[in-house]
Amino acid sequence: MSQISYVFIRKIYLDQIGDQVMSSVKSISKQIDASYLNLLELGMPTLSTSKYFAEIFNNNLSDDTTNAAFLFNADFKVYVHSHTNFKSGREYSQLMLFKEEFIKLKEGESAVTLPFKGDDGDWYLLSFFRIRDNIWLGVRESAYRLERVEDFSKIFWLIGISGTLLTILTGWLLSRSITQPLDKLVKFSNQIGKGDFSTSVLKNLRGEIKQLAGAMEKMRDDLSNNQKEKENMLAQIAHEIRNPLGGIELLTNLTKEDLAKGKVKEEYLNKILSEINSLKSLISSYLNYSRPSPAAPSLTDIAEVVDEVKNIFQNEIKRKNAKLELNMELSKLWFDNSHLKQIVTNLFSNALEAIEINGKIKIHSFAKDNKNYILFNDDGIGIAKENITRIFDPFYTTKKDGTGLGLAICKKLCTENKARLEAESSVGTETAFRIIKESNDE
């Protein structure tokens, strides 16, 4: 940029002074009497002829700019010069440098040379005007301000170098301000990869780096929670499996003793099979929770799903003489069919267990404020306030034979389908579960 500025200023100055010297040479040429040119063509000028030209030249010279004028021929010999110490017939050797510029001119044409340094070290421009076939008028114009322009060049180069160094320094500082936090984020992620979830991310970050750090911190917390969840699950699995295995071991030993006596109690075998089925059910629940099948959403008929689930529990409904109120204002929902059936089955089963004889269960689906709802209400025993926040936690249960995974699985399946599962309850009055899904999540 600095070099462009220098070139631009230099060009403007040279164009200006070039126009000026061109104007001077044309102006002087118009003032010359042709008869005196005829005398020059006959030979070297007489005293009166020299005096005539000296007067014209001096009238057009300026101390600041135009400081020399002269007439010369193709052999570089000067007829007459404005400087009195420049003798007629003397060869002006400097003209050899510009022979091409003045030789190609036709009569009445003019040209300007590029700037050059004179014997005194100052800058000059020459302008030529072809007056006759072998007579040219030359005007030398001072370009002393070009020295200042050249000084600008040095300044511009200095500015350019300084700007480049400043850019490099700024770039280095900027890259350092980015790479240092990134290096620490890499270290942070490596610690997480090694299972160290206690490490903390950098503070006082800004912009996108801060957002990245926040995302990584959330990832750390999620991984930490998942790790704790897995550890709790393993401990719970060990506990839940140990009890049935103990019963199976005891019953197997009793059966072994009976075999030695030549008799087998069918009661023991039935209990062994029952315990094995309990184990299979328990393992299936753990697998469903830890690895739920990915959602494959489709436009699912809610009433059809509810009707299928109702038929599964028909005997229990009759036994408790349960009153069902079904209101399907919203007929279809974008949801994985098997997931919705599993959720409805679990919530329906819990409601049936909670109500007394002649109890009431309501299922209501509707749309409101760009949200789709499926509500489950029962007038059963309710859930204590201190327990309502824990019912979706894995392994939390108040049932004697429950795994504590039913509602946890339901919540996870809702999340898989971009939905939420919420609960409200009052002890002794009613319990309400809500499946909520945004209308545009399709």
Coordinates of C-alpha atoms in Angstrom, one line a residue:
M1 CA 0.0 0.0 0.0
S2 CA 2.8 2.4 0.9
Q3 CA 4.6 1.6 -2.5
I4 CA 1.4 2.3 -4.4
S5 CA 1.0 5.7 -2.6
Y6 CA 4.6 6.6 -3.5
V7 CA 4.1 5.7 -7.2
F8 CA 0.8 7.6 -7.3
I9 CA 2.3 10.8 -5.8
R10 CA 5.4 10.6 -8.1
K11 CA 3.3 10.2 -11.2
I12 CA 1.1 13.2 -10.3
Y13 CA 4.2 15.4 -9.7
L14 CA 5.9 14.2 -13.0
D15 CA 2.7 14.7 -15.0
Q16 CA 2.3 18.2 -13.5
I17 CA 5.9 19.3 -14.2
G18 CA 5.9 17.5 -17.6
D19 CA 2.9 19.6 -18.7
Q20 CA 4.6 22.7 -17.4
V21 CA 7.9 22.2 -19.4
M22 CA 5.9 21.2 -22.5
S23 CA 3.9 24.5 -22.2
S24 CA 7.2 26.4 -21.8
V25 CA 8.9 24.9 -24.9
K26 CA 5.8 25.6 -27.0
S27 CA 5.5 29.1 -25.7
I28 CA 9.1 29.9 -26.5
S29 CA 8.9 28.4 -29.9
K30 CA 6.0 30.7 -30.8
Q31 CA 8.1 33.8 -29.9
I32 CA 11.0 33.0 -32.2
D33 CA 11.2 34.9 -35.5
A34 CA 11.7 32.6 -38.5
S35 CA 14.3 35.0 -40.1
Y36 CA 16.6 34.4 -37.2
L37 CA 16.3 30.6 -37.7
N38 CA 17.4 31.1 -41.3
L39 CA 20.5 32.8 -40.1
L40 CA 21.2 29.9 -37.8
E41 CA 21.0 27.5 -40.7
L42 CA 23.8 29.4 -42.5
G43 CA 26.2 28.8 -39.7
M44 CA 27.0 29.8 -36.1
P45 CA 25.0 32.9 -34.9
T46 CA 26.4 36.4 -35.0
L47 CA 26.5 38.5 -31.9
S48 CA 23.2 40.2 -32.7
T49 CA 21.5 36.9 -33.3
S50 CA 22.8 35.5 -30.0
K51 CA 21.6 38.6 -28.3
Y52 CA 18.1 38.2 -29.8
F53 CA 17.7 34.6 -28.6
A54 CA 19.2 35.4 -25.2
E55 CA 16.6 38.0 -24.7
I56 CA 13.7 35.6 -25.6
F57 CA 15.2 32.9 -23.4
N58 CA 15.7 35.2 -20.4
N59 CA 12.1 36.5 -20.6
N60 CA 10.8 32.9 -20.2
L61 CA 13.3 31.6 -17.6
S62 CA 12.4 31.2 -13.9
D63 CA 14.7 30.8 -10.9
D64 CA 12.4 28.1 -9.5
T65 CA 11.5 26.0 -12.6
T66 CA 12.6 26.8 -16.2
N67 CA 16.3 27.4 -15.8
A68 CA 17.7 26.8 -19.2
A69 CA 16.7 27.1 -22.9
F70 CA 18.8 26.3 -26.0
L71 CA 18.7 25.6 -29.7
F72 CA 20.7 22.6 -31.1
N73 CA 21.1 20.4 -34.2
A74 CA 21.1 16.7 -34.9
D75 CA 24.9 16.5 -34.1
F76 CA 24.1 17.6 -30.5
K77 CA 25.8 21.0 -31.1
V78 CA 24.3 24.0 -29.5
Y79 CA 23.6 27.1 -31.6
V80 CA 22.7 29.3 -28.7
H81 CA 22.2 28.7 -25.0
S82 CA 20.6 30.8 -22.2
H83 CA 23.7 30.4 -20.1
T84 CA 26.3 32.8 -21.4
N85 CA 29.2 30.4 -20.3
F86 CA 27.8 27.8 -22.8
K87 CA 29.7 28.7 -26.0
S88 CA 28.0 28.3 -29.5
G89 CA 29.1 25.2 -31.4
R90 CA 29.8 23.3 -28.2
E91 CA 28.5 19.7 -28.2
Y92 CA 25.9 19.1 -25.5
S93 CA 26.8 15.4 -24.6
Q94 CA 23.8 14.9 -22.4
L95 CA 21.6 15.1 -25.5
M96 CA 22.9 11.8 -26.6
L97 CA 20.9 10.1 -23.9
F98 CA 17.7 11.4 -25.4
K99 CA 18.4 11.2 -29.2
E100 CA 15.5 8.8 -29.8
E101 CA 13.1 11.2 -28.2
F102 CA 13.9 14.3 -30.3
I103 CA 15.0 12.7 -33.6
K104 CA 11.6 11.0 -34.2
L105 CA 9.7 14.3 -33.7
K106 CA 8.2 16.0 -36.8
E107 CA 8.2 19.7 -37.2
G108 CA 5.8 21.3 -34.7
E109 CA 5.9 18.3 -32.4
S110 CA 7.2 18.2 -28.9
A111 CA 8.2 15.6 -26.3
V112 CA 9.3 15.4 -22.6
T113 CA 12.1 13.1 -21.2
L114 CA 12.1 11.1 -18.1
P115 CA 13.6 12.8 -15.0
F116 CA 17.4 12.7 -14.8
K117 CA 20.1 14.0 -12.5
G118 CA 22.3 16.8 -13.7
D119 CA 26.0 17.3 -13.1
D120 CA 25.0 19.3 -9.9
G121 CA 23.1 16.3 -8.5
D122 CA 19.7 17.9 -8.9
W123 CA 16.7 16.4 -10.8
Y124 CA 15.7 17.8 -14.2
L125 CA 13.3 17.3 -17.1
L126 CA 14.0 18.2 -20.8
S127 CA 11.4 19.1 -23.3
F128 CA 12.2 19.2 -27.1
F129 CA 10.4 21.0 -29.9
R130 CA 11.3 20.5 -33.5
I131 CA 11.3 23.9 -35.2
R132 CA 13.1 23.1 -38.5
D133 CA 14.5 19.9 -40.1
N134 CA 17.8 20.4 -38.2
I135 CA 16.9 22.8 -35.5
W136 CA 15.3 21.8 -32.1
L137 CA 14.4 23.9 -29.2
G138 CA 15.3 22.4 -25.8
V139 CA 14.0 23.6 -22.4
R140 CA 15.4 22.3 -19.2
E141 CA 13.0 22.3 -16.2
S142 CA 14.0 21.9 -12.6
A143 CA 12.4 18.9 -10.8
Y144 CA 13.9 19.7 -7.4
R145 CA 10.7 18.6 -5.6
L146 CA 11.3 15.1 -6.9
E147 CA 13.9 14.8 -4.2
R148 CA 11.2 15.2 -1.6
V149 CA 9.0 12.6 -3.4
E150 CA 12.0 10.2 -3.3
D151 CA 12.2 11.0 0.4
F152 CA 8.6 10.0 0.7
S153 CA 9.5 6.7 -0.9
K154 CA 11.9 6.0 2.0
I155 CA 9.1 7.0 4.4
F156 CA 6.6 4.8 2.7
W157 CA 9.1 1.9 2.6
L158 CA 9.6 2.4 6.4
I159 CA 5.8 2.5 6.9
G160 CA 5.4 -0.6 4.8
I161 CA 8.1 -2.5 6.7
S162 CA 6.7 -1.3 10.0
G163 CA 3.2 -2.3 8.9
T164 CA 4.5 -5.7 7.9
L165 CA 6.3 -6.2 11.2
L166 CA 3.3 -5.0 13.1
T167 CA 1.0 -7.4 11.1
I168 CA 3.4 -10.3 11.8
L169 CA 3.5 -9.4 15.5
T170 CA -0.2 -9.0 15.7
G171 CA -0.7 -12.3 13.9
W172 CA 1.7 -14.0 16.2
L173 CA -0.1 -12.6 19.3
L174 CA -3.5 -13.4 17.9
S175 CA -2.5 -17.0 16.9
R176 CA -1.0 -17.4 20.4
S177 CA -4.2 -16.1 22.0
I178 CA -6.0 -18.8 20.0
T179 CA -3.6 -21.7 20.2
Q180 CA -2.9 -21.4 23.9
P181 CA -6.5 -21.9 24.9
L182 CA -6.9 -24.6 22.2
D183 CA -3.8 -26.4 23.6
K184 CA -5.4 -26.4 27.0
L185 CA -8.7 -27.6 25.6
V186 CA -6.8 -30.5 23.9
K187 CA -5.2 -31.3 27.3
F188 CA -8.7 -31.0 28.9
S189 CA -10.2 -33.5 26.4
N190 CA -7.2 -35.9 26.9
Q191 CA -7.9 -35.9 30.6
I192 CA -11.5 -36.7 30.0
G193 CA -10.4 -39.4 27.6
K194 CA -8.4 -41.0 30.4
G195 CA -11.5 -40.9 32.6
D196 CA -10.5 -37.9 34.8
F197 CA -13.8 -36.0 35.1
S198 CA -12.5 -33.8 37.9
T199 CA -10.4 -31.6 35.6
S200 CA -11.8 -28.1 34.9
V201 CA -11.8 -26.1 31.7
L202 CA -10.1 -22.7 31.2
K203 CA -11.9 -19.6 32.5
N204 CA -12.0 -16.1 31.0
L205 CA -12.4 -17.3 27.5
R206 CA -14.2 -15.3 24.7
G207 CA -16.1 -15.8 21.5
E208 CA -16.1 -19.2 19.8
I209 CA -13.4 -20.6 22.1
K210 CA -15.7 -19.9 25.0
Q211 CA -18.6 -21.7 23.3
L212 CA -16.3 -24.6 22.5
A213 CA -15.1 -24.8 26.1
G214 CA -18.8 -24.7 27.3
A215 CA -19.6 -27.6 24.9
M216 CA -16.7 -29.6 26.2
E217 CA -17.6 -28.9 29.8
K218 CA -21.1 -30.1 29.1
M219 CA -19.6 -33.2 27.4
R220 CA -17.5 -33.8 30.5
D221 CA -20.5 -33.5 32.8
D222 CA -22.6 -35.8 30.5
L223 CA -19.8 -38.4 30.4
S224 CA -19.3 -38.1 34.2
N225 CA -23.1 -38.7 34.7
N226 CA -23.1 -41.6 32.3
Q227 CA -20.1 -43.1 34.1
K228 CA -21.8 -42.8 37.5
E229 CA -25.0 -44.2 35.9
K230 CA -23.1 -47.2 34.6
E231 CA -21.4 -47.8 37.9
N232 CA -24.8 -47.6 39.7
M233 CA -26.3 -49.9 37.1
L234 CA -23.5 -52.5 37.6
A235 CA -24.0 -52.4 41.3
Q236 CA -27.7 -52.7 41.0
I237 CA -27.4 -55.5 38.5
A238 CA -25.1 -57.4 40.8
H239 CA -27.5 -56.9 43.7
E240 CA -30.7 -57.8 41.7
I241 CA -29.1 -60.9 40.1
R242 CA -27.6 -62.2 43.4
N243 CA -31.0 -62.7 45.1
P244 CA -32.6 -64.9 42.3
L245 CA -29.4 -66.8 41.9
G246 CA -29.3 -67.5 45.6
G247 CA -32.9 -68.8 45.4
I248 CA -32.1 -70.9 42.3
E249 CA -29.0 -72.4 44.0
L250 CA -31.0 -73.3 47.1
L251 CA -33.9 -74.9 45.1
T252 CA -31.4 -76.8 42.9
N253 CA -29.7 -78.3 46.0
L254 CA -33.1 -79.3 47.4
T255 CA -34.0 -80.9 44.1
K256 CA -30.7 -82.7 44.1
E257 CA -31.4 -84.1 47.5
D258 CA -34.8 -85.2 46.4
L259 CA -33.3 -86.9 43.3
A260 CA -31.1 -88.9 45.7
K261 CA -34.2 -90.1 47.5
G262 CA -35.9 -91.0 44.2
K263 CA -38.5 -88.2 44.2
V264 CA -38.7 -84.7 42.7
K265 CA -41.0 -81.9 43.9
E266 CA -42.5 -80.1 40.9
E267 CA -43.0 -77.1 43.2
Y268 CA -39.2 -76.6 43.3
L269 CA -38.8 -76.8 39.6
N270 CA -41.6 -74.3 39.0
K271 CA -39.9 -71.9 41.4
I272 CA -36.6 -72.3 39.6
L273 CA -38.3 -71.5 36.3
S274 CA -40.0 -68.5 37.8
E275 CA -36.7 -67.2 39.1
I276 CA -35.1 -67.7 35.7
N277 CA -37.9 -65.8 34.0
S278 CA -37.5 -63.0 36.5
L279 CA -33.8 -62.9 35.7
K280 CA -34.6 -62.7 31.9
S281 CA -37.1 -59.9 32.5
L282 CA -34.6 -58.1 34.6
I283 CA -31.8 -58.4 32.0
S284 CA -34.2 -57.2 29.3
S285 CA -35.1 -54.1 31.3
Y286 CA -31.4 -53.3 31.8
L287 CA -30.7 -53.7 28.1
N288 CA -33.7 -51.6 27.1
Y289 CA -32.5 -48.8 29.4
S290 CA -28.9 -48.9 28.5
R291 CA -29.4 -49.3 24.8
P292 CA -32.8 -48.2 23.7
S293 CA -33.7 -48.9 20.1
P294 CA -33.2 -45.9 17.9
A295 CA -36.5 -44.0 17.1
A296 CA -38.1 -44.6 13.7
P297 CA -40.8 -42.0 13.9
S298 CA -44.0 -42.3 11.8
L299 CA -47.5 -40.9 12.0
T300 CA -48.8 -43.1 14.8
D301 CA -52.5 -43.6 15.6
I302 CA -52.8 -42.8 19.3
A303 CA -56.2 -44.3 19.8
E304 CA -55.1 -47.5 18.2
V305 CA -52.1 -47.8 20.5
V306 CA -54.2 -47.1 23.6
D307 CA -56.8 -49.7 22.5
E308 CA -54.1 -52.3 22.1
V309 CA -52.7 -51.6 25.5
K310 CA -56.2 -51.6 27.0
N311 CA -56.8 -55.1 25.7
I312 CA -53.6 -56.4 27.3
F313 CA -54.9 -55.3 30.7
Q314 CA -58.5 -56.2 30.2
N315 CA -58.6 -58.8 33.0
E316 CA -57.0 -56.4 35.5
I317 CA -59.4 -53.6 34.4
K318 CA -62.4 -56.0 35.1
R319 CA -60.9 -57.2 38.4
K320 CA -60.7 -53.6 39.7
N321 CA -63.8 -52.5 37.9
A322 CA -61.7 -49.5 36.7
K323 CA -63.5 -46.6 35.0
L324 CA -61.7 -45.5 31.8
E325 CA -62.2 -42.1 30.2
L326 CA -60.6 -41.9 26.8
N327 CA -60.7 -38.6 24.9
M328 CA -58.6 -38.6 21.7
E329 CA -58.9 -35.1 20.4
L330 CA -55.4 -35.5 18.8
S331 CA -55.7 -38.6 16.7
K332 CA -52.2 -39.0 15.4
L333 CA -48.7 -38.2 16.6
W334 CA -45.2 -38.2 15.0
F335 CA -43.7 -40.9 17.2
D336 CA -42.0 -44.3 17.0
N337 CA -45.0 -46.8 17.2
S338 CA -43.3 -49.4 19.3
H339 CA -41.8 -46.8 21.6
L340 CA -45.2 -45.1 22.2
K341 CA -46.8 -48.5 22.9
Q342 CA -44.1 -49.3 25.4
I343 CA -44.5 -45.9 27.2
V344 CA -48.3 -46.2 27.2
T345 CA -48.1 -49.8 28.5
N346 CA -45.9 -48.8 31.4
L347 CA -48.0 -45.7 32.4
F348 CA -51.2 -47.7 32.1
S349 CA -49.8 -50.5 34.2
N350 CA -48.6 -48.0 36.9
A351 CA -52.1 -46.4 36.9
L352 CA -53.9 -49.7 37.3
E353 CA -51.6 -50.7 40.2
A354 CA -52.1 -47.3 41.9
I355 CA -56.0 -47.2 41.9
E356 CA -58.3 -48.9 44.3
I357 CA -61.4 -50.9 43.3
N358 CA -63.8 -48.7 41.2
G359 CA -60.9 -46.3 40.5
K360 CA -60.7 -44.0 37.5
I361 CA -58.1 -43.6 34.7
K362 CA -58.3 -40.8 32.2
I363 CA -56.3 -40.7 28.9
H364 CA -56.6 -37.4 26.9
S365 CA -54.7 -36.4 23.8
F366 CA -54.9 -32.9 22.4
A367 CA -52.9 -30.0 20.7
K368 CA -52.3 -26.6 22.3
D369 CA -49.9 -23.7 21.6
N370 CA -47.9 -25.6 19.0
K371 CA -47.5 -28.6 21.3
N372 CA -49.0 -32.1 21.3
Y373 CA -50.0 -33.7 24.6
I374 CA -51.0 -37.1 25.8
L375 CA -52.2 -37.0 29.5
F376 CA -52.5 -39.9 31.9
N377 CA -54.5 -39.3 35.1
D378 CA -55.5 -41.7 37.8
D379 CA -57.1 -41.2 41.2
G380 CA -54.8 -43.7 43.0
I381 CA -52.7 -43.4 46.1
G382 CA -50.4 -40.7 44.6
I383 CA -46.7 -40.0 45.0
A384 CA -45.1 -38.2 47.9
K385 CA -43.7 -34.7 47.1
E386 CA -40.2 -35.8 48.1
N387 CA -40.3 -38.7 45.7
I388 CA -41.8 -37.1 42.6
T389 CA -38.4 -35.7 41.5
R390 CA -36.8 -39.1 41.8
I391 CA -39.3 -41.3 40.0
F392 CA -37.4 -41.0 36.6
D393 CA -34.1 -41.9 38.2
P394 CA -32.8 -45.4 37.2
F395 CA -33.4 -48.1 39.9
Y396 CA -35.6 -45.9 42.0
T397 CA -38.7 -47.8 43.0
T398 CA -41.2 -48.0 45.8
K399 CA -42.5 -51.4 44.7
K400 CA -41.3 -54.6 46.4
D401 CA -40.6 -56.5 43.2
G402 CA -39.9 -53.5 40.9
T403 CA -36.6 -52.9 39.0
G404 CA -36.9 -49.1 39.1
L405 CA -36.3 -48.9 35.4
G406 CA -39.9 -48.6 34.0
L407 CA -40.3 -44.8 34.1
A408 CA -36.5 -44.2 33.4
I409 CA -37.0 -46.2 30.2
C410 CA -40.1 -44.2 29.3
K411 CA -38.3 -40.9 29.8
K412 CA -35.4 -42.1 27.6
L413 CA -37.8 -43.3 24.8
C414 CA -39.5 -39.9 24.9
T415 CA -36.1 -38.2 24.5
E416 CA -35.3 -40.5 21.6
N417 CA -38.5 -39.1 19.9
K418 CA -37.8 -35.4 20.8
A419 CA -40.5 -35.4 23.4
R420 CA -40.7 -34.8 27.2
L421 CA -42.2 -36.9 30.0
E422 CA -43.4 -34.9 33.1
A423 CA -45.2 -35.9 36.3
E424 CA -47.4 -34.3 38.9
S425 CA -49.0 -35.9 42.0
S426 CA -50.6 -35.3 45.3
V427 CA -50.7 -38.1 47.9
G428 CA -54.2 -39.6 48.2
T429 CA -55.8 -37.6 45.3
E430 CA -54.4 -38.1 41.9
T431 CA -51.3 -38.6 39.7
A432 CA -50.8 -37.1 36.2
F433 CA -48.2 -38.0 33.6
R434 CA -47.7 -35.8 30.4
I435 CA -46.1 -36.7 27.1
I436 CA -45.3 -33.4 25.4
K437 CA -44.0 -33.0 21.9
E438 CA -43.5 -29.9 19.8
S439 CA -45.8 -29.8 16.8
N440 CA -43.0 -28.9 14.4
D441 CA -40.7 -31.8 15.5
E442 CA -41.7 -34.0 12.6

